[in-house]
Coordinates of C-alpha atoms in Angstrom, one line a residue:
Chain A
M1 CA 61.6 0.8 45.3
K2 CA 58.0 1.7 44.6
A3 CA 55.4 0.5 47.1
L4 CA 51.7 0.1 46.3
Y5 CA 49.0 -0.3 49.0
F6 CA 45.5 -1.6 48.3
A7 CA 42.1 -1.7 50.1
S8 CA 42.4 -1.6 53.9
V9 CA 46.2 -1.3 53.8
R10 CA 45.9 1.8 51.6
E11 CA 43.2 3.3 53.8
H12 CA 45.3 2.8 57.0
I13 CA 48.4 4.3 55.5
G14 CA 46.5 7.1 53.8
K15 CA 48.1 6.8 50.4
A16 CA 48.0 4.4 47.4
E17 CA 51.7 4.5 46.6
E18 CA 55.0 5.9 47.5
I19 CA 58.8 5.5 46.9
L20 CA 60.5 3.7 49.7
A21 CA 64.2 3.8 50.7
P22 CA 64.4 1.0 53.2
P23 CA 67.7 0.3 55.1
E24 CA 70.0 -2.4 53.7
E25 CA 69.1 -4.7 56.6
A26 CA 65.6 -5.1 55.1
V27 CA 66.4 -8.2 53.1
T28 CA 63.0 -10.0 53.0
V29 CA 59.4 -8.9 52.6
A30 CA 58.9 -9.4 56.3
D31 CA 61.9 -7.2 57.1
L32 CA 60.4 -4.4 55.0
M33 CA 57.0 -4.8 56.6
H34 CA 58.7 -4.6 60.1
W35 CA 60.5 -1.4 59.0
L36 CA 57.3 0.1 57.5
A37 CA 55.3 -0.6 60.7
A38 CA 57.7 1.6 62.6
Q39 CA 57.2 4.6 60.2
G40 CA 54.2 6.0 62.1
E41 CA 50.8 5.1 63.6
N42 CA 49.2 4.8 60.2
Y43 CA 51.8 2.2 59.1
A44 CA 51.6 0.4 62.4
A45 CA 47.8 0.1 62.0
A46 CA 48.2 -1.2 58.4
F47 CA 50.6 -3.9 59.4
A48 CA 49.0 -4.7 62.9
S49 CA 47.9 -8.1 61.7
A50 CA 51.0 -8.7 59.7
K51 CA 50.4 -12.4 59.1
T52 CA 47.2 -11.7 57.2
I53 CA 48.9 -9.1 54.8
H54 CA 49.7 -10.4 51.4
A55 CA 52.6 -9.1 49.3
A56 CA 53.5 -9.1 45.6
L57 CA 56.9 -8.4 44.2
D58 CA 56.9 -7.0 40.6
R59 CA 53.2 -8.2 40.4
T60 CA 53.8 -11.8 41.5
H61 CA 52.5 -13.2 44.8
V62 CA 55.3 -14.0 47.2
K63 CA 55.6 -15.3 50.8
Q64 CA 56.8 -13.0 53.5
D65 CA 60.1 -14.7 53.7
A66 CA 60.9 -13.9 50.0
P67 CA 64.0 -11.8 49.4
L68 CA 63.4 -8.3 48.1
K69 CA 66.4 -8.7 45.8
G70 CA 66.2 -6.2 43.0
A71 CA 62.4 -5.9 42.9
Q72 CA 61.2 -2.6 41.5
E73 CA 57.7 -2.7 42.8
I74 CA 56.2 -4.2 46.0
A75 CA 52.5 -4.3 46.8
F76 CA 50.8 -4.9 50.2
F77 CA 47.2 -5.9 50.5
P78 CA 44.7 -7.8 52.6
P79 CA 43.3 -11.2 51.5
M80 CA 41.7 -10.9 48.1
T81 CA 37.9 -10.9 47.7
G82 CA 37.4 -10.9 43.9
G83 CA 35.0 -13.1 41.9
Chain Y
M1 CA 47.0 -26.8 25.4
S2 CA 45.4 -25.3 22.3
A3 CA 42.7 -23.4 24.2
R4 CA 42.1 -19.9 23.1
I5 CA 42.2 -17.7 26.2
F6 CA 40.5 -14.3 26.5
V7 CA 41.1 -12.3 29.7
R8 CA 39.7 -8.8 30.4
V9 CA 39.6 -6.5 33.4
Q10 CA 37.3 -3.6 32.8
K11 CA 35.1 -1.0 34.4
E12 CA 32.3 -1.3 31.9
P13 CA 29.5 -3.9 32.2
F14 CA 29.8 -6.8 29.9
D15 CA 27.3 -8.9 27.9
A16 CA 27.8 -12.4 29.3
P17 CA 25.7 -14.0 26.5
L18 CA 27.6 -12.3 23.7
E19 CA 30.9 -13.3 25.3
A20 CA 29.9 -17.0 25.6
A21 CA 28.7 -17.0 22.0
S22 CA 32.1 -15.9 20.8
L23 CA 33.6 -19.2 22.0
T24 CA 31.6 -21.4 19.7
K25 CA 30.9 -19.1 16.8
G26 CA 31.8 -20.7 13.5
R27 CA 33.0 -23.9 15.2
S28 CA 31.5 -27.4 15.2
D29 CA 34.1 -29.2 17.3
I30 CA 32.9 -28.0 20.7
G31 CA 30.5 -30.1 22.6
A32 CA 30.2 -28.3 25.9
V33 CA 30.2 -24.8 27.2
V34 CA 29.9 -24.0 30.9
T35 CA 29.6 -20.4 32.0
F36 CA 29.6 -18.7 35.4
T37 CA 28.3 -15.2 36.0
G38 CA 28.8 -13.7 39.4
L39 CA 26.4 -10.8 40.2
C40 CA 26.2 -8.2 42.9
R41 CA 23.6 -9.3 45.5
D42 CA 21.6 -6.7 47.4
E43 CA 21.9 -8.6 50.7
G44 CA 18.2 -8.6 51.4
G45 CA 17.7 -5.2 50.0
A46 CA 20.3 -3.5 52.2
L47 CA 23.2 -3.2 49.8
N48 CA 23.3 -0.5 47.2
A49 CA 26.5 -1.3 45.4
L50 CA 30.0 -2.8 45.7
E51 CA 33.1 -0.9 45.0
I52 CA 35.8 -3.1 43.6
E53 CA 39.4 -2.0 43.9
H54 CA 42.0 -3.9 41.9
Y55 CA 45.8 -4.0 41.2
P56 CA 46.0 -3.1 37.5
V57 CA 48.3 -5.2 35.3
M58 CA 48.7 -7.8 38.1
A59 CA 45.0 -8.5 38.0
E60 CA 45.1 -9.3 34.2
A61 CA 48.3 -11.2 34.6
E62 CA 47.0 -13.3 37.5
I63 CA 43.8 -14.2 35.8
A64 CA 45.7 -15.1 32.6
R65 CA 48.0 -17.3 34.8
I66 CA 45.0 -19.1 36.3
A67 CA 43.4 -19.6 32.9
S68 CA 46.7 -21.1 31.6
Q69 CA 46.7 -23.5 34.5
A70 CA 43.2 -24.6 33.6
A71 CA 44.2 -25.0 30.0
A72 CA 47.2 -27.1 31.0
R73 CA 45.0 -29.3 33.3
W74 CA 42.1 -30.1 31.1
P75 CA 41.7 -30.4 27.3
L76 CA 39.9 -27.2 26.6
E77 CA 39.0 -25.4 23.4
G78 CA 38.5 -22.0 24.8
I79 CA 38.4 -19.9 28.1
I80 CA 37.0 -16.5 28.8
A81 CA 37.5 -14.6 32.0
I82 CA 36.2 -11.1 32.6
H83 CA 36.4 -9.2 35.9
R84 CA 35.0 -5.7 36.5
F85 CA 36.3 -3.1 38.9
G86 CA 34.8 0.2 40.1
L87 CA 31.3 0.8 41.3
I88 CA 28.9 -2.1 40.6
R89 CA 25.3 -1.7 41.6
A90 CA 23.1 -4.5 43.0
G91 CA 21.9 -6.8 40.2
E92 CA 24.9 -6.0 37.9
P93 CA 27.4 -8.7 36.8
I94 CA 30.8 -8.6 38.4
V95 CA 32.6 -11.6 36.9
F96 CA 32.2 -14.0 34.0
V97 CA 34.0 -17.1 33.2
A98 CA 33.4 -19.6 30.4
A99 CA 35.0 -22.8 29.5
A100 CA 34.5 -24.8 26.2
S101 CA 35.5 -28.3 25.6
Q102 CA 34.6 -31.4 23.7
H103 CA 33.0 -33.1 26.7
R104 CA 31.1 -31.7 29.6
A105 CA 33.1 -32.9 32.6
E106 CA 36.1 -30.8 31.6
A107 CA 34.1 -27.6 31.0
F108 CA 32.4 -27.9 34.4
A109 CA 35.7 -28.6 36.2
A110 CA 37.5 -25.8 34.5
A111 CA 34.8 -23.2 35.1
A112 CA 34.7 -24.1 38.8
F113 CA 38.5 -24.1 39.0
L114 CA 38.7 -20.7 37.4
M115 CA 36.2 -19.2 39.9
D116 CA 37.8 -20.8 42.9
Y117 CA 41.2 -19.4 42.0
L118 CA 39.8 -16.0 40.9
K119 CA 38.3 -15.7 44.4
T120 CA 41.5 -16.2 46.3
G121 CA 44.3 -15.4 43.9
A122 CA 43.3 -12.4 41.8
P123 CA 44.0 -9.0 43.3
F124 CA 40.5 -7.5 43.7
W125 CA 38.9 -6.2 46.9
K126 CA 35.3 -5.5 47.5
K127 CA 33.9 -2.7 49.6
Q128 CA 30.2 -2.6 50.5
H129 CA 28.0 0.5 50.2
F130 CA 24.7 0.2 51.9
K131 CA 21.4 1.9 51.0
N132 CA 21.3 3.9 54.2
G133 CA 24.5 5.7 53.1
A134 CA 26.8 3.7 55.4
S135 CA 29.9 2.0 54.2
G136 CA 29.9 -1.6 55.2
G137 CA 33.7 -1.7 55.0
W138 CA 35.8 -4.3 53.2
V139 CA 34.3 -7.7 52.5
A140 CA 36.2 -10.3 54.6
A141 CA 37.8 -13.2 52.8
K142 CA 35.9 -16.4 53.4
G143 CA 37.6 -19.5 54.7
E144 CA 35.3 -21.6 52.4
D145 CA 36.8 -19.9 49.3
E146 CA 40.3 -20.9 50.5
A147 CA 39.0 -24.4 51.0
A148 CA 37.5 -24.4 47.5
A149 CA 40.8 -23.4 45.9
E150 CA 42.6 -25.9 48.1
R151 CA 40.7 -28.9 46.8
W152 CA 42.3 -28.6 43.3
R153 CA 45.7 -29.0 44.9
A154 CA 44.8 -32.3 46.5
S155 CA 43.7 -34.0 43.4
Chain F
M1 CA 12.2 -24.8 47.4
S2 CA 11.1 -21.5 45.8
A3 CA 13.1 -22.0 42.6
R4 CA 11.3 -21.0 39.5
I5 CA 11.6 -23.9 37.1
F6 CA 11.3 -23.6 33.3
V7 CA 11.4 -26.7 31.2
R8 CA 11.0 -26.9 27.4
V9 CA 11.3 -29.6 24.8
Q10 CA 11.3 -28.2 21.4
K11 CA 12.4 -28.7 17.8
E12 CA 13.5 -25.1 17.2
P13 CA 16.9 -23.8 18.0
F14 CA 17.1 -21.7 21.2
D15 CA 19.0 -18.6 22.2
A16 CA 21.0 -19.8 25.2
P17 CA 22.1 -16.3 26.2
L18 CA 18.6 -14.9 26.1
E19 CA 17.4 -17.8 28.2
A20 CA 20.0 -17.3 30.8
A21 CA 19.3 -13.6 31.1
S22 CA 15.7 -14.3 31.9
L23 CA 16.7 -15.9 35.2
T24 CA 18.2 -12.7 36.6
K25 CA 16.2 -10.0 34.8
G26 CA 14.9 -7.5 37.3
R27 CA 16.4 -9.3 40.3
S28 CA 19.2 -8.3 42.6
D29 CA 19.1 -11.3 45.0
I30 CA 20.9 -13.7 42.8
G31 CA 24.7 -14.0 43.1
A32 CA 25.6 -16.8 40.8
V33 CA 24.3 -18.2 37.5
V34 CA 25.9 -21.3 36.0
T35 CA 24.9 -22.4 32.5
F36 CA 25.7 -25.4 30.4
T37 CA 25.2 -25.6 26.7
G38 CA 25.6 -28.9 24.9
L39 CA 26.3 -28.7 21.2
C40 CA 26.4 -31.2 18.3
R41 CA 30.1 -32.0 17.5
D42 CA 31.1 -32.9 14.0
E43 CA 33.3 -35.7 15.2
G44 CA 36.4 -34.5 13.4
G45 CA 34.5 -33.3 10.4
A46 CA 32.8 -36.7 9.7
L47 CA 29.4 -35.9 11.3
N48 CA 26.7 -33.9 9.4
A49 CA 23.9 -34.0 12.0
L50 CA 22.3 -35.8 14.9
E51 CA 18.7 -36.9 14.7
I52 CA 17.1 -36.8 18.1
E53 CA 14.1 -39.0 18.8
H54 CA 12.1 -38.4 22.0
Y55 CA 9.1 -39.6 24.0
P56 CA 6.8 -36.6 24.0
V57 CA 5.1 -35.7 27.3
M58 CA 7.4 -38.1 29.2
A59 CA 10.4 -36.1 28.1
E60 CA 9.0 -32.9 29.6
A61 CA 7.8 -34.6 32.7
E62 CA 11.1 -36.4 33.3
I63 CA 13.1 -33.2 32.9
A64 CA 10.7 -31.3 35.3
R65 CA 11.1 -34.1 37.8
I66 CA 14.9 -33.9 37.6
A67 CA 14.7 -30.1 38.0
S68 CA 12.5 -30.5 41.0
Q69 CA 15.0 -32.8 42.6
A70 CA 17.7 -30.2 42.1
A71 CA 15.5 -27.5 43.6
A72 CA 14.8 -29.8 46.6
R73 CA 18.5 -30.6 47.1
W74 CA 20.1 -27.1 46.8
P75 CA 18.8 -23.6 47.6
L76 CA 18.2 -22.3 44.1
E77 CA 16.5 -19.2 42.8
G78 CA 15.8 -20.5 39.3
I79 CA 16.3 -23.4 36.9
I80 CA 16.0 -23.6 33.1
A81 CA 16.2 -26.8 31.1
I82 CA 15.7 -26.9 27.4
H83 CA 16.2 -30.0 25.2
R84 CA 15.7 -30.1 21.4
F85 CA 14.6 -33.0 19.3
G86 CA 14.6 -33.6 15.5
L87 CA 17.5 -32.9 13.1
I88 CA 20.3 -31.0 14.7
R89 CA 23.3 -30.0 12.5
A90 CA 26.9 -30.0 13.7
G91 CA 27.6 -26.8 15.6
E92 CA 24.0 -26.3 16.7
P93 CA 23.0 -26.4 20.4
I94 CA 21.1 -29.5 21.6
V95 CA 20.6 -28.9 25.3
F96 CA 20.8 -26.0 27.7
V97 CA 20.6 -25.9 31.5
A98 CA 21.0 -23.0 33.8
A99 CA 20.9 -22.7 37.6
A100 CA 20.8 -19.5 39.6
S101 CA 21.5 -19.3 43.3
Q102 CA 22.9 -16.9 45.9
H103 CA 26.3 -18.6 46.1
R104 CA 28.3 -20.3 43.4
A105 CA 28.7 -23.8 44.8
E106 CA 25.0 -24.5 44.6
A107 CA 24.6 -23.2 41.0
F108 CA 27.6 -25.3 39.9
A109 CA 26.4 -28.5 41.6
A110 CA 22.8 -28.1 40.4
A111 CA 23.8 -27.5 36.8
A112 CA 26.1 -30.6 36.8
F113 CA 23.4 -32.7 38.5
L114 CA 20.8 -31.6 35.9
M115 CA 23.1 -32.6 33.0
D116 CA 24.1 -35.9 34.6
Y117 CA 20.5 -36.9 35.1
L118 CA 19.3 -35.6 31.7
K119 CA 21.9 -37.8 30.0
T120 CA 20.7 -41.0 31.7
G121 CA 17.1 -40.4 32.7
A122 CA 15.4 -38.3 30.1
P123 CA 13.9 -40.2 27.1
F124 CA 15.9 -39.0 24.2
W125 CA 17.9 -41.0 21.7
K126 CA 20.5 -39.8 19.2
K127 CA 21.2 -41.2 15.8
Q128 CA 24.2 -40.1 13.8
H129 CA 24.2 -38.9 10.2
F130 CA 27.6 -38.9 8.5
K131 CA 28.7 -36.6 5.8
N132 CA 29.3 -39.5 3.4
G133 CA 25.6 -40.2 3.5
A134 CA 25.9 -43.2 5.9
S135 CA 23.9 -43.4 9.0
G136 CA 26.1 -44.1 12.0
G137 CA 23.3 -45.8 13.8
W138 CA 22.2 -45.0 17.3
V139 CA 24.6 -43.5 19.8
A140 CA 25.4 -46.0 22.5
A141 CA 24.8 -45.1 26.1
K142 CA 28.1 -44.4 27.9
G143 CA 29.1 -46.1 31.1
E144 CA 30.7 -42.8 32.3
D145 CA 27.3 -41.1 32.1
E146 CA 25.8 -43.7 34.3
A147 CA 28.7 -43.3 36.7
A148 CA 28.3 -39.5 36.7
A149 CA 24.6 -39.8 37.6
E150 CA 25.5 -42.4 40.3
R151 CA 27.8 -40.1 42.1
W152 CA 24.9 -37.9 43.3
R153 CA 23.2 -41.0 44.9
A154 CA 26.3 -41.7 47.0
S155 CA 26.6 -38.3 48.6
Chain S
M1 CA -3.0 -51.3 26.3
K2 CA -1.1 -49.0 24.1
A3 CA 2.6 -49.8 23.4
L4 CA 5.1 -47.3 22.2
Y5 CA 8.5 -48.2 20.8
F6 CA 11.5 -45.8 20.4
A7 CA 14.8 -45.7 18.7
S8 CA 16.3 -49.1 17.9
V9 CA 13.3 -50.9 19.4
R10 CA 11.0 -49.0 17.1
E11 CA 13.3 -49.8 14.1
H12 CA 13.4 -53.5 14.9
I13 CA 9.7 -53.9 15.3
G14 CA 8.9 -51.7 12.3
K15 CA 6.3 -49.5 14.0
A16 CA 6.2 -46.7 16.5
E17 CA 3.1 -47.8 18.4
E18 CA 0.3 -50.4 18.5
I19 CA -2.5 -51.6 20.7
L20 CA -1.6 -54.8 22.5
A21 CA -3.9 -57.5 23.9
P22 CA -1.5 -59.6 26.0
P23 CA -2.7 -62.8 27.7
E24 CA -3.7 -62.6 31.4
E25 CA -0.6 -64.5 32.4
A26 CA 1.5 -61.4 31.5
V27 CA 1.5 -59.8 34.9
T28 CA 4.8 -57.9 34.9
V29 CA 6.7 -55.8 32.4
A30 CA 9.1 -58.8 31.9
D31 CA 6.2 -61.1 31.2
L32 CA 5.0 -58.7 28.5
M33 CA 8.4 -58.5 26.9
H34 CA 8.7 -62.3 26.9
W35 CA 5.3 -62.5 25.2
L36 CA 6.1 -59.8 22.7
A37 CA 9.4 -61.4 21.8
A38 CA 7.5 -64.4 20.6
Q39 CA 5.3 -62.4 18.2
G40 CA 7.7 -62.6 15.2
E41 CA 11.3 -62.2 14.2
N42 CA 11.1 -58.4 14.3
Y43 CA 9.9 -58.5 18.0
A44 CA 12.5 -61.2 18.8
A45 CA 15.2 -58.9 17.5
A46 CA 13.9 -55.9 19.4
F47 CA 14.0 -57.8 22.7
A48 CA 17.1 -60.0 22.0
S49 CA 19.1 -58.1 24.6
A50 CA 16.1 -57.9 27.0
K51 CA 18.1 -56.8 30.0
T52 CA 19.2 -53.6 28.3
I53 CA 15.7 -52.6 27.3
H54 CA 14.1 -49.9 29.4
A55 CA 10.4 -49.6 30.1
A56 CA 8.0 -46.9 31.2
L57 CA 4.5 -47.4 32.4
D58 CA 2.2 -44.4 31.8
R59 CA 5.4 -42.3 31.2
T60 CA 7.2 -43.3 34.4
H61 CA 10.4 -45.4 34.4
V62 CA 9.8 -48.9 35.9
K63 CA 11.9 -51.9 36.4
Q64 CA 11.1 -55.1 34.5
D65 CA 9.6 -56.8 37.5
A66 CA 7.0 -54.0 37.9
P67 CA 3.4 -55.2 37.6
L68 CA 1.5 -53.9 34.6
K69 CA -1.6 -53.4 36.7
G70 CA -4.0 -51.1 35.0
A71 CA -1.4 -49.1 33.0
Q72 CA -2.8 -47.7 29.8
E73 CA 0.5 -47.0 28.1
I74 CA 3.8 -48.9 28.1
A75 CA 6.9 -47.8 26.3
F76 CA 10.0 -49.8 25.4
F77 CA 13.3 -48.2 24.5
P78 CA 17.1 -48.7 24.6
P79 CA 19.3 -46.8 27.2
M80 CA 18.7 -43.1 26.8
T81 CA 21.3 -40.9 25.2
G82 CA 20.0 -37.3 25.6
G83 CA 21.8 -34.3 26.8

């Protein structure tokens, strides 16, 4: 599964994208975030305010309780500030 | 839902006037065109530029989805939505939306709706660059923008 | 109330884009520009043109008064209001308003306010000319326009 | 006092403007309208739906109970349809 990170999440983690191999227990978006946060200080910092982090599965906004299912791409980012 | 929808996400500046004119060119069934242009403010002279990061493909798709919602909600003849990314200097345009309809109320409502949802639902993030060389960091999302988007759900 | 206000009543067509650009030219303190262009609809192909009669001097004065009210009500950087008179063919622009401000809510509100009051308070009258040579007579005032103007008094 | 007529009022009366010499009893706009309506069939037709006719004194909207005072110009017209 490909992960994309944007804005402050990208800066905290120190990369824009990577391929993840999460454990089978990571069923939902929240599970994946929890697992990622344990992958190092940079990840912990990125997901410190986990509730404010938005996620998209295959380029569609999802809530954190959404199942990862067979999604090929997941993105994490702070609240959007376009316009 | 016969509105013609044009969505673009681009690095280059755009010509808002020219874009708006394309909605009515050669037509005489449109009575109202409302446009919104959002520009980079210099924040009292302190800001040099905004750097806009975006999620390619999703940005276009999300804006198109919002435009389709507007077209389903109001009888519109045409919609334009353009959003830039990359470095945008103070005074330059960032975003442009236009809505054309037979009567004015629908064009006003649709343009405001498009902007409210673009602000909170399209994957763009702004970082400030100040004139003194400092980075002002990422612009924080505003509660009032969430509230503005929320009002369309209530009605 | 530092908004720059430009009001014109004219027979000639206008270039809406060019007008809007004049509001932001050389400035980097404006974050939002909302424009409204009202065009002559052909009413399903039946209408050839509108003939717009106006009360000279009072028309300019009344539009300027409405613009001043908008400037007093919202923090605006600039306002443009242009209204044509004379023979206006289907597809041509009749009226243009633009409002510039730091944030979008004020520009949207001011542009809608200007149009609502222009419709009911500025001394212009429209007569229809149909393609079959018949005059459709004077356009009747719409109750919904009165209601639209009224909403600004309530709030 | 100069009177201006616009749109359907102008068409009914058959002229765009004229100089009026109303009687002294015409104190308000409504009084003047009443007097005008008696000046011929064309005037009667113009003011047949008197309540819907708008008036301006020296280029300012006024209600029909407004006093004419020393106004130099009065205008009569149907509801406006600009924009």
